[in-house]
CSV table of C-alpha atoms in Angstrom, one decimal:
chain,number,residue,atom,x,y,z
A,20,MET,CA,3.0,-2.3,26.7
A,21,LYS,CA,-0.1,0.7,27.3
A,22,ASN,CA,-1.2,2.5,24.3
A,23,GLU,CA,-4.5,4.2,25.0
A,24,GLY,CA,-7.5,4.3,22.4
A,25,LEU,CA,-7.7,8.1,21.3
A,26,ASP,CA,-11.6,9.3,21.1
A,27,LEU,CA,-11.6,10.5,17.2
A,28,GLY,CA,-14.6,12.5,17.9
A,29,THR,CA,-13.4,15.6,20.3
A,30,GLY,CA,-10.2,17.6,20.6
A,31,PRO,CA,-8.2,19.8,18.3
A,32,ILE,CA,-8.5,18.3,13.9
A,33,LEU,CA,-4.9,19.0,13.9
A,34,THR,CA,-3.5,17.3,16.4
A,35,LEU,CA,-6.1,14.2,16.4
A,36,LEU,CA,-4.8,13.7,12.8
A,37,LEU,CA,-1.4,13.8,13.3
A,38,LYS,CA,-1.6,11.4,16.9
A,39,MET,CA,-3.2,9.4,14.2
A,40,SER,CA,-1.2,9.3,11.5
A,41,TRP,CA,1.9,9.7,12.1
A,42,PRO,CA,2.6,6.2,13.2
A,43,SER,CA,1.0,5.2,9.6
A,44,ILE,CA,3.1,7.3,8.6
A,45,THR,CA,6.5,5.6,9.9
A,46,ALA,CA,5.3,2.8,9.8
A,47,MET,CA,4.2,2.7,6.0
A,48,PHE,CA,8.0,5.1,5.5
A,49,ALA,CA,10.0,2.1,7.7
A,50,MET,CA,8.2,-0.2,4.4
A,51,ALA,CA,9.3,1.8,1.6
A,52,LEU,CA,12.5,1.7,3.4
A,53,TYR,CA,12.6,-2.0,4.0
A,54,ASN,CA,11.8,-2.3,0.1
A,55,LEU,CA,14.7,0.8,-0.7
A,56,ILE,CA,17.6,-1.5,1.7
A,57,ASP,CA,15.7,-4.7,-0.7
A,58,THR,CA,16.8,-3.0,-4.1
A,59,PHE,CA,20.2,-1.8,-2.3
A,60,TRP,CA,21.1,-5.2,-1.5
A,61,LEU,CA,19.7,-6.7,-5.2
A,62,THR,CA,21.9,-4.1,-6.4
A,63,ARG,CA,25.0,-5.3,-5.5
A,64,PHE,CA,24.1,-9.0,-6.8
A,65,SER,CA,22.6,-7.8,-9.9
A,66,SER,CA,20.9,-6.3,-12.3
A,67,GLN,CA,19.1,-9.2,-13.1
A,68,ALA,CA,17.6,-9.6,-9.8
A,69,ILE,CA,16.0,-6.3,-9.7
A,70,ALA,CA,14.1,-7.1,-13.2
A,71,ALA,CA,14.2,-10.1,-11.4
A,72,LEU,CA,11.5,-8.1,-8.5
A,73,THR,CA,10.8,-6.1,-11.0
A,74,ILE,CA,8.3,-8.3,-12.5
A,75,CYS,CA,7.5,-9.8,-8.8
A,76,PHE,CA,6.1,-7.2,-7.7
A,77,PRO,CA,3.2,-6.0,-9.4
A,78,ILE,CA,2.5,-10.4,-8.3
A,79,GLN,CA,2.6,-9.6,-4.6
A,80,MET,CA,0.7,-6.2,-5.7
A,81,VAL,CA,-1.9,-8.9,-6.8
A,82,PHE,CA,-1.6,-11.0,-3.9
A,83,GLY,CA,-1.4,-7.9,-1.8
A,84,ALA,CA,-5.1,-6.0,-3.1
A,85,ILE,CA,-6.9,-9.7,-1.2
A,86,GLY,CA,-6.1,-8.4,1.9
A,87,VAL,CA,-5.1,-4.2,1.8
A,88,GLY,CA,-9.2,-4.6,0.0
A,89,THR,CA,-9.9,-7.5,2.8
A,90,GLY,CA,-8.1,-4.8,5.5
A,91,VAL,CA,-9.7,-1.4,4.5
A,92,GLY,CA,-13.6,-3.4,4.4
A,93,ALA,CA,-13.2,-4.3,8.0
A,94,GLY,CA,-11.2,-1.2,9.7
A,95,SER,CA,-13.8,1.0,7.8
A,96,PHE,CA,-16.5,-1.4,9.2
A,97,ALA,CA,-15.4,-1.5,12.5
A,98,ALA,CA,-14.7,2.0,12.4
A,99,ARG,CA,-18.2,2.8,11.6
A,100,MET,CA,-19.5,0.3,14.5
A,101,PHE,CA,-17.5,2.2,16.6
A,102,GLY,CA,-19.1,5.2,15.8
A,103,ALA,CA,-22.3,3.8,16.1
A,104,GLY,CA,-22.0,1.8,19.6
A,105,ASP,CA,-22.4,-1.1,17.8
A,106,TYR,CA,-19.7,-3.0,19.7
A,107,LEU,CA,-20.6,-6.4,19.8
A,108,ARG,CA,-20.2,-6.5,15.6
A,109,ALA,CA,-17.0,-4.4,16.1
A,110,LYS,CA,-15.3,-7.3,17.9
A,111,GLN,CA,-16.6,-10.2,15.6
A,112,THR,CA,-15.1,-8.3,13.1
A,113,ALA,CA,-11.4,-9.8,14.3
A,114,GLY,CA,-12.7,-13.0,14.0
A,115,GLN,CA,-13.6,-13.0,10.6
A,116,ILE,CA,-10.4,-11.1,9.0
A,117,ILE,CA,-8.1,-14.3,11.3
A,118,ILE,CA,-10.7,-17.1,9.2
A,119,LEU,CA,-10.5,-15.0,5.7
A,120,SER,CA,-6.8,-14.6,5.8
A,121,ALA,CA,-6.1,-18.4,6.3
A,122,PHE,CA,-8.7,-19.5,3.7
A,123,LEU,CA,-6.8,-16.6,1.8
A,124,GLY,CA,-3.5,-16.8,2.2
A,125,ILE,CA,-3.8,-21.1,1.7
A,126,LEU,CA,-5.0,-20.7,-1.9
A,127,ILE,CA,-2.9,-18.1,-2.7
A,128,ILE,CA,0.1,-20.9,-1.6
A,129,ALA,CA,-1.7,-23.4,-4.1
A,130,VAL,CA,-2.3,-21.5,-7.0
A,131,THR,CA,1.2,-19.8,-7.5
A,132,LEU,CA,2.9,-23.2,-6.4
A,133,ILE,CA,0.5,-25.1,-9.4
A,134,TYR,CA,0.9,-22.1,-12.3
A,135,HIS,CA,4.6,-20.3,-11.0
A,136,ASP,CA,5.9,-20.1,-15.0
A,137,ILE,CA,2.9,-18.7,-16.4
A,138,ILE,CA,1.7,-16.2,-13.9
A,139,LEU,CA,5.5,-15.4,-14.4
A,140,LYS,CA,5.3,-14.8,-17.8
A,141,ILE,CA,2.5,-13.2,-18.0
A,142,PHE,CA,3.7,-10.2,-15.7
A,143,GLY,CA,6.5,-10.1,-18.2
A,144,ALA,CA,9.3,-12.6,-16.7
A,145,THR,CA,11.8,-14.0,-19.9
A,146,GLY,CA,15.7,-15.5,-20.8
A,147,ASP,CA,17.8,-15.1,-18.1
A,148,VAL,CA,15.2,-12.9,-16.1
A,149,LEU,CA,12.5,-15.6,-15.4
A,150,PRO,CA,14.3,-17.9,-13.1
A,151,LEU,CA,15.3,-15.6,-10.9
A,152,ALA,CA,12.0,-14.8,-10.5
A,153,ARG,CA,11.0,-17.9,-10.1
A,154,GLN,CA,13.0,-18.6,-6.8
A,155,TYR,CA,11.4,-15.7,-5.9
A,156,LEU,CA,8.1,-15.9,-6.1
A,157,VAL,CA,7.8,-19.5,-5.1
A,158,THR,CA,9.7,-19.0,-1.7
A,159,VAL,CA,8.0,-15.7,-0.6
A,160,VAL,CA,4.7,-16.7,-1.6
A,161,PHE,CA,4.5,-19.1,1.3
A,162,GLY,CA,4.7,-15.9,3.7
A,163,SER,CA,1.1,-15.1,2.4
A,164,PRO,CA,-1.3,-16.2,5.6
A,165,PHE,CA,1.0,-13.9,7.7
A,166,LEU,CA,0.8,-11.1,5.8
A,167,LEU,CA,-2.8,-10.9,4.9
A,168,PHE,CA,-3.5,-11.3,8.6
A,169,MET,CA,-1.0,-7.9,9.4
A,170,MET,CA,-2.4,-5.8,6.7
A,171,MET,CA,-6.0,-7.3,7.6
A,172,ALA,CA,-5.0,-6.8,11.7
A,173,ASN,CA,-3.5,-3.0,10.6
A,174,ASN,CA,-6.6,-1.7,9.7
A,175,LEU,CA,-8.3,-2.7,12.9
A,176,LEU,CA,-6.3,-1.7,15.3
A,177,ARG,CA,-6.1,1.9,13.8
A,178,ALA,CA,-10.2,1.5,13.6
A,179,GLU,CA,-9.8,1.0,17.7
A,180,GLY,CA,-7.9,4.5,18.1
A,181,LYS,CA,-4.6,3.2,18.6
A,182,PRO,CA,-2.9,3.8,15.7
A,183,ASN,CA,0.7,3.4,18.2
A,184,THR,CA,0.1,-0.3,18.1
A,185,SER,CA,-0.4,-0.5,13.6
A,186,MET,CA,3.0,1.3,13.8
A,187,TYR,CA,4.8,-1.0,16.0
A,188,VAL,CA,4.4,-4.3,14.1
A,189,ILE,CA,5.1,-2.6,10.9
A,190,LEU,CA,8.4,-0.9,12.4
A,191,VAL,CA,9.1,-4.8,13.7
A,192,MET,CA,8.5,-6.1,10.4
A,193,SER,CA,10.5,-3.5,8.6
A,194,VAL,CA,13.6,-4.1,11.1
A,195,LEU,CA,14.0,-7.9,10.6
A,196,GLY,CA,13.7,-7.5,7.6
A,197,MET,CA,16.1,-5.1,6.9
A,198,VAL,CA,19.0,-7.2,9.5
A,199,LEU,CA,17.5,-10.3,7.7
A,200,ASP,CA,18.4,-9.3,3.8
A,201,PRO,CA,21.5,-9.4,3.8
A,202,ILE,CA,22.6,-11.7,5.9
A,203,PHE,CA,20.1,-14.4,3.4
A,204,ILE,CA,21.6,-12.8,0.1
A,205,PHE,CA,25.3,-12.6,1.1
A,206,GLY,CA,25.5,-15.6,3.5
A,207,TRP,CA,26.5,-14.5,7.0
A,208,GLY,CA,29.3,-17.5,9.3
A,209,PRO,CA,26.7,-21.1,8.8
A,210,ILE,CA,23.9,-19.2,7.3
A,211,PRO,CA,25.1,-19.7,3.1
A,212,ARG,CA,24.8,-17.4,0.3
A,213,MET,CA,21.5,-17.5,-0.8
A,214,GLY,CA,20.2,-14.2,-3.0
A,215,ILE,CA,17.4,-13.8,-4.1
A,216,ARG,CA,16.4,-16.3,-2.9
A,217,GLY,CA,17.3,-15.1,0.4
A,218,ALA,CA,15.3,-12.0,0.2
A,219,ALA,CA,12.5,-14.7,-0.2
A,220,LEU,CA,12.7,-15.8,3.2
A,221,SER,CA,14.2,-13.3,5.1
A,222,ALA,CA,10.5,-11.1,4.4
A,223,ILE,CA,8.7,-14.2,5.1
A,224,ILE,CA,11.0,-14.1,9.1
A,225,SER,CA,9.7,-10.5,9.1
A,226,TYR,CA,5.7,-11.2,7.4
A,227,PHE,CA,5.6,-14.2,10.6
A,228,SER,CA,6.5,-12.0,13.3
A,229,ALA,CA,4.5,-9.3,12.2
A,230,GLY,CA,1.4,-12.0,12.1
A,231,SER,CA,1.9,-12.9,15.7
A,232,LEU,CA,2.8,-9.6,16.9
A,233,SER,CA,-1.2,-8.3,15.5
A,234,TYR,CA,-2.6,-11.2,17.0
A,235,TYR,CA,-1.4,-10.7,20.1
A,236,TYR,CA,-1.6,-6.8,20.0
A,237,LEU,CA,-5.5,-7.5,18.8
A,238,ASN,CA,-5.7,-10.7,21.7
A,239,LEU,CA,-4.9,-8.3,24.6
A,240,LYS,CA,-7.2,-7.2,27.7
A,241,SER,CA,-6.8,-4.0,26.9
A,242,SER,CA,-8.0,-4.2,23.0
A,243,LYS,CA,-11.9,-3.7,22.3
A,244,TYR,CA,-12.2,-6.9,19.9
A,245,ASP,CA,-12.1,-10.3,21.6
A,246,LEU,CA,-10.6,-13.3,19.7
A,247,HIS,CA,-12.9,-15.7,21.5
A,248,TRP,CA,-14.1,-18.7,19.6
A,249,ARG,CA,-17.8,-17.6,19.3
A,250,TYR,CA,-16.5,-15.1,17.0
A,251,LEU,CA,-14.5,-17.0,15.1
A,252,LEU,CA,-17.2,-18.3,13.2
A,253,PRO,CA,-18.5,-17.4,9.8
A,254,ASN,CA,-20.6,-14.6,9.5
A,255,PHE,CA,-21.6,-13.8,6.2
A,256,SER,CA,-23.5,-10.9,7.3
A,257,ILE,CA,-20.2,-9.0,8.1
A,258,ILE,CA,-18.4,-10.9,5.8
A,259,SER,CA,-20.3,-9.6,3.1
A,260,SER,CA,-20.2,-5.8,5.2
A,261,ILE,CA,-16.4,-5.9,4.7
A,262,TYR,CA,-16.3,-6.5,0.8
A,263,GLN,CA,-19.4,-4.2,0.7
A,264,THR,CA,-16.4,-1.4,1.1
A,265,GLY,CA,-13.5,-3.2,1.0
A,266,PHE,CA,-14.1,-5.7,-2.2
A,267,PRO,CA,-13.8,-2.2,-4.6
A,268,SER,CA,-10.5,-1.7,-2.7
A,269,VAL,CA,-9.3,-4.8,-3.8
A,270,ILE,CA,-10.0,-4.5,-7.3
A,271,MET,CA,-8.0,-1.0,-7.6
A,272,ASN,CA,-5.3,-3.1,-6.4
A,273,LEU,CA,-5.7,-5.4,-8.8
A,274,VAL,CA,-5.7,-2.4,-11.5
A,275,PHE,CA,-2.7,-1.2,-10.6
A,276,GLY,CA,-1.6,-4.7,-10.7
A,277,LEU,CA,-2.1,-4.6,-14.2
A,278,VAL,CA,-0.6,-1.1,-15.0
A,279,LEU,CA,2.8,-2.7,-13.5
A,280,ILE,CA,1.8,-5.9,-16.4
A,281,VAL,CA,1.7,-3.4,-18.9
A,282,TYR,CA,4.4,-1.6,-17.3
A,283,ASN,CA,6.4,-4.5,-17.7
A,284,TYR,CA,5.3,-5.2,-21.1
A,285,VAL,CA,6.2,-1.8,-22.7
A,286,LEU,CA,9.4,-1.5,-21.3
A,287,GLY,CA,10.2,-5.5,-22.5
A,288,PHE,CA,11.2,-3.6,-25.8
A,289,PHE,CA,13.4,-1.1,-23.9
A,290,GLY,CA,15.7,-4.1,-22.2
A,291,SER,CA,16.3,-5.7,-18.9
A,292,LEU,CA,17.8,-2.1,-17.3
A,293,ALA,CA,14.7,0.0,-18.4
A,294,ILE,CA,13.2,-2.6,-16.0
A,295,ALA,CA,15.4,-2.4,-13.1
A,296,THR,CA,14.4,1.4,-13.5
A,297,LEU,CA,11.4,1.2,-13.0
A,298,GLY,CA,11.5,-0.3,-9.3
A,299,LEU,CA,13.8,2.0,-8.6
A,300,CYS,CA,11.8,5.0,-9.6
A,301,PHE,CA,8.8,3.4,-7.9
A,302,ARG,CA,10.7,2.2,-4.9
A,303,ILE,CA,12.4,5.9,-4.8
A,304,ASN,CA,9.2,7.5,-5.1
A,305,GLY,CA,7.5,4.6,-2.9
A,306,LEU,CA,9.1,6.6,0.5
A,307,VAL,CA,7.0,9.7,-0.6
A,308,VAL,CA,4.1,8.2,-1.3
A,309,MET,CA,4.5,5.7,1.6
A,310,VAL,CA,4.2,8.1,3.7
A,311,LEU,CA,0.7,10.2,2.0
A,312,PHE,CA,-1.1,6.7,2.1
A,313,GLY,CA,0.0,6.7,6.2
A,314,MET,CA,-2.0,9.6,6.1
A,315,GLY,CA,-4.2,8.9,4.3
A,316,HIS,CA,-5.1,5.8,6.5
A,317,GLY,CA,-4.9,7.8,9.4
A,318,VAL,CA,-7.4,10.4,7.9
A,319,MET,CA,-9.9,7.3,7.0
A,320,PRO,CA,-10.9,6.0,10.8
A,321,MET,CA,-11.7,9.8,11.3
A,322,VAL,CA,-14.3,10.5,8.5
A,323,GLY,CA,-15.4,6.7,9.4
A,324,PHE,CA,-16.6,7.4,13.1
A,325,ASN,CA,-17.6,11.0,12.4
A,326,GLU,CA,-19.6,9.7,9.9
A,327,GLY,CA,-20.5,7.3,12.2
A,328,ALA,CA,-21.9,9.7,15.2
A,329,GLY,CA,-23.1,12.9,12.8
A,330,LEU,CA,-20.8,14.7,12.8
A,331,HIS,CA,-20.7,16.1,9.5
A,332,LYS,CA,-19.0,19.7,9.7
A,333,ARG,CA,-16.2,18.4,11.4
A,334,LEU,CA,-15.8,15.1,8.9
A,335,MET,CA,-15.2,17.9,5.9
A,336,GLU,CA,-12.6,20.2,8.4
A,337,THR,CA,-10.7,16.8,9.1
A,338,VAL,CA,-10.3,16.3,5.0
A,339,ASN,CA,-9.4,19.8,4.7
A,340,VAL,CA,-7.0,20.2,7.2
A,341,ALA,CA,-5.1,16.7,5.8
A,342,VAL,CA,-5.7,17.5,1.9
A,343,LYS,CA,-3.0,21.3,3.4
A,344,ILE,CA,-0.5,19.1,5.0
A,345,SER,CA,-0.3,16.2,2.2
A,346,PHE,CA,0.2,18.8,-0.9
A,347,THR,CA,2.9,21.2,0.3
A,348,PHE,CA,4.3,17.8,2.0
A,349,SER,CA,4.2,16.5,-2.1
A,350,VAL,CA,6.0,19.7,-3.6
A,351,ALA,CA,8.8,19.8,-1.3
A,352,ALA,CA,9.7,16.0,-1.9
A,353,PHE,CA,9.3,16.8,-5.7
A,354,LEU,CA,12.0,19.5,-5.7
A,355,LEU,CA,13.3,16.6,-3.2
A,356,PHE,CA,13.9,14.8,-5.8
A,357,GLU,CA,14.4,16.7,-8.9
A,358,LEU,CA,17.4,18.7,-6.7
A,359,PHE,CA,19.1,15.5,-6.7
A,360,ALA,CA,17.9,12.5,-8.7
A,361,PRO,CA,21.5,11.9,-9.7
A,362,SER,CA,23.4,11.5,-6.4
A,363,ILE,CA,20.3,9.7,-5.0
A,364,LEU,CA,20.3,7.2,-7.4
A,365,GLU,CA,24.2,7.2,-7.3
A,366,PHE,CA,23.3,5.1,-3.5
A,367,PHE,CA,22.2,2.2,-5.3
A,368,THR,CA,24.1,1.8,-8.2
A,369,ASN,CA,27.1,3.0,-9.8
A,370,ASP,CA,26.1,1.3,-13.7
A,371,ALA,CA,26.9,4.2,-15.9
A,372,GLU,CA,24.5,2.1,-18.3
A,373,LEU,CA,21.5,2.1,-15.7
A,374,LEU,CA,21.7,5.4,-15.0
A,375,GLU,CA,22.0,7.3,-17.8
A,376,ILE,CA,18.3,5.7,-17.9
A,377,ALA,CA,17.4,6.6,-14.0
A,378,VAL,CA,18.3,10.2,-13.8
A,379,PRO,CA,15.7,11.7,-16.1
A,380,ALA,CA,13.5,8.6,-15.3
A,381,LEU,CA,13.1,9.4,-12.0
A,382,ARG,CA,12.7,13.3,-12.7
A,383,ILE,CA,10.1,12.8,-15.1
A,384,PHE,CA,8.4,10.1,-12.8
A,385,VAL,CA,8.4,12.6,-9.1
A,386,SER,CA,6.5,15.1,-11.0
A,387,MET,CA,3.4,13.0,-10.4
A,388,LEU,CA,4.1,13.2,-6.6
A,389,LEU,CA,2.6,17.4,-7.1
A,390,PHE,CA,-0.9,16.0,-7.3
A,391,ILE,CA,-1.5,12.5,-5.8
A,392,GLY,CA,-1.6,13.9,-1.7
A,393,PRO,CA,-4.5,15.8,-2.1
A,394,THR,CA,-6.3,12.9,-4.2
A,395,LEU,CA,-4.6,10.3,-1.5
A,396,MET,CA,-6.6,12.4,1.0
A,397,TRP,CA,-9.7,12.6,-0.9
A,398,ILE,CA,-10.1,8.9,-1.5
A,399,ASN,CA,-9.5,8.3,1.2
A,400,MET,CA,-12.7,10.0,2.2
A,401,PHE,CA,-14.3,8.1,-0.1
A,402,ILE,CA,-12.9,5.1,1.7
A,403,GLY,CA,-13.7,6.3,5.0
A,404,LEU,CA,-17.5,6.6,4.6
A,405,GLY,CA,-18.0,3.7,3.0
A,406,LYS,CA,-18.2,5.0,-0.1
A,407,GLY,CA,-16.0,2.0,-2.1
A,408,PHE,CA,-18.0,2.1,-4.6
A,409,THR,CA,-17.4,5.4,-5.7
A,410,SER,CA,-13.4,5.5,-4.7
A,411,MET,CA,-12.7,2.7,-6.5
A,412,VAL,CA,-14.9,3.9,-10.0
A,413,LEU,CA,-12.0,7.1,-8.9
A,414,LEU,CA,-8.9,5.7,-9.0
A,415,MET,CA,-10.0,2.9,-11.7
A,416,MET,CA,-10.4,6.1,-14.2
A,417,ARG,CA,-6.6,7.0,-13.2
A,418,ASP,CA,-4.9,4.4,-13.1
A,419,ALA,CA,-7.0,2.2,-15.6
A,420,ILE,CA,-8.8,4.6,-17.9
A,421,LEU,CA,-6.0,7.0,-18.0
A,422,LEU,CA,-3.2,5.5,-16.8
A,423,ILE,CA,-3.0,2.3,-19.5
A,424,PRO,CA,-3.6,3.7,-22.6
A,425,MET,CA,-1.0,6.6,-22.1
A,426,LEU,CA,1.9,4.2,-21.4
A,427,ILE,CA,0.7,2.3,-24.6
A,428,LEU,CA,0.7,5.2,-26.4
A,429,LEU,CA,3.4,7.6,-25.6
A,430,PRO,CA,6.2,5.5,-26.2
A,431,SER,CA,5.3,5.8,-29.6
A,432,ILE,CA,5.7,9.2,-29.9
A,433,PHE,CA,8.3,10.0,-26.7
A,434,GLY,CA,9.9,6.8,-26.9
A,435,LEU,CA,11.3,5.5,-23.6
A,436,ASN,CA,10.7,9.4,-22.0
A,437,GLY,CA,7.2,8.9,-22.7
A,438,VAL,CA,6.8,5.4,-20.6
A,439,TRP,CA,7.7,7.9,-17.5
A,440,MET,CA,5.2,10.6,-17.9
A,441,ALA,CA,2.5,8.8,-18.5
A,442,GLN,CA,1.8,8.6,-14.2
A,443,PRO,CA,2.3,12.7,-13.6
A,444,ILE,CA,0.2,13.4,-16.6
A,445,SER,CA,-3.2,10.9,-15.9
A,446,ASN,CA,-2.0,12.4,-12.0
A,447,ILE,CA,-3.0,15.6,-13.1
A,448,VAL,CA,-6.5,15.1,-15.1
A,449,SER,CA,-7.5,12.3,-12.7
A,450,PHE,CA,-6.6,15.2,-9.4
A,451,PHE,CA,-9.7,18.0,-11.1
A,452,ILE,CA,-12.0,14.7,-12.2
A,453,ILE,CA,-11.3,13.7,-8.4
A,454,LEU,CA,-12.2,17.0,-6.9
A,455,PHE,CA,-14.9,17.3,-8.6
A,456,TRP,CA,-16.8,14.7,-6.9
A,457,THR,CA,-15.7,15.6,-3.6
A,458,ARG,CA,-16.9,19.0,-3.8
A,459,ARG,CA,-20.5,17.0,-4.4
A,460,GLU,CA,-19.8,14.8,-1.7
A,461,PHE,CA,-19.4,18.4,0.5
A,462,ARG,CA,-22.1,20.0,-1.0
A,463,MET,CA,-24.5,16.9,0.5
A,464,MET,CA,-22.0,16.9,3.5
A,465,GLU,CA,-23.3,20.8,4.1
A,466,THR,CA,-27.1,20.3,3.5
A,467,LYS,CA,-26.5,18.0,5.8
A,468,VAL,CA,-25.2,20.6,8.7
A,469,GLN,CA,-27.8,23.3,7.7
A,470,ALA,CA,-30.5,21.2,8.0
A,471,PRO,CA,-32.8,21.5,11.6
């Protein structure tokens, strides 16, 4: 399948942004849809299974943080090398992610198998939820090396200007998972009923398929990368450069894992139905947020390329176009969820007690969408510029400094509704802080544009 690279330094910005973003948007939406369908089938199994999946979600976020952060660093570095014309170091980057994904994946498996119960209890698993969470975690962890490699390789494919290819990989993973989920959860023909362990097994098969396909695309003759053995030797200079940008992204995603620990801890006082509600809210809201992440993934390599080429005016125009599109989409999604919250939730469950909690929770929770679109575009701008520390500080301010205290304080004032209010309030405050830093960055770019 032919997939020509895009020239990120010329042509209409809106057209390029759409070409770079829509494949990632499609892929991220497919991932969110896969998570929703996973939830749909497990609600048919038991509400405890949804609570167990919600407990495991932040653990997977912690593991995924390593892959996402490394991938972001590798993609940003490769995009800047392509923009600067240094194709050798860009090629070497592909070899480093193979080494890193194998090493980190095996490490994650070992730690999880040894300390699984301790990890699950830290993340809030108790009572009848713990055995189900254990079944899922000790199974799905074996897919870690393949998932990590897919996450890292996906960023390299986008940095190469081949967003369609990254989309194909994630679509294969998501569609395969959607097909296998009901088969392995409920059984079919010779395949026995496996419940939540079946959901984990379908995930492993999906991760392996996506990882294998990613390797295939990176190794094609038409690829700008090269997986020759000489590039598979550790290059600590490149690894260091990857983590100069990527490590802050690792920290940011780890902080989100910490936030989910606090969520699960606080909701533990309100019962397993409240924890299950959080899982529903995150996955439904995730349909929109993942689309915005996809757009941000399109912005990042465009920013990195234009920064490397010294095209600062074009860089600022790119970010502004992305902000306008993301804000319009976010507002439309917010209105949709507010109007149809009961119908949306009834698609997943007919449990009256769960719906009584979930409908008002979703309506409050999705108000975060009003501000998150522009925020994500600005954060991806800083990552694309190679300013990973700045993006880390800004997101930690939102997800740790603002959100965690609100999760602790607001429930004591507003009860369970206070838990759902914490995220929107922290997003409103952080929006204006990140806007201030973005304008500051733009002023510095304008100085470069005006310089003779």
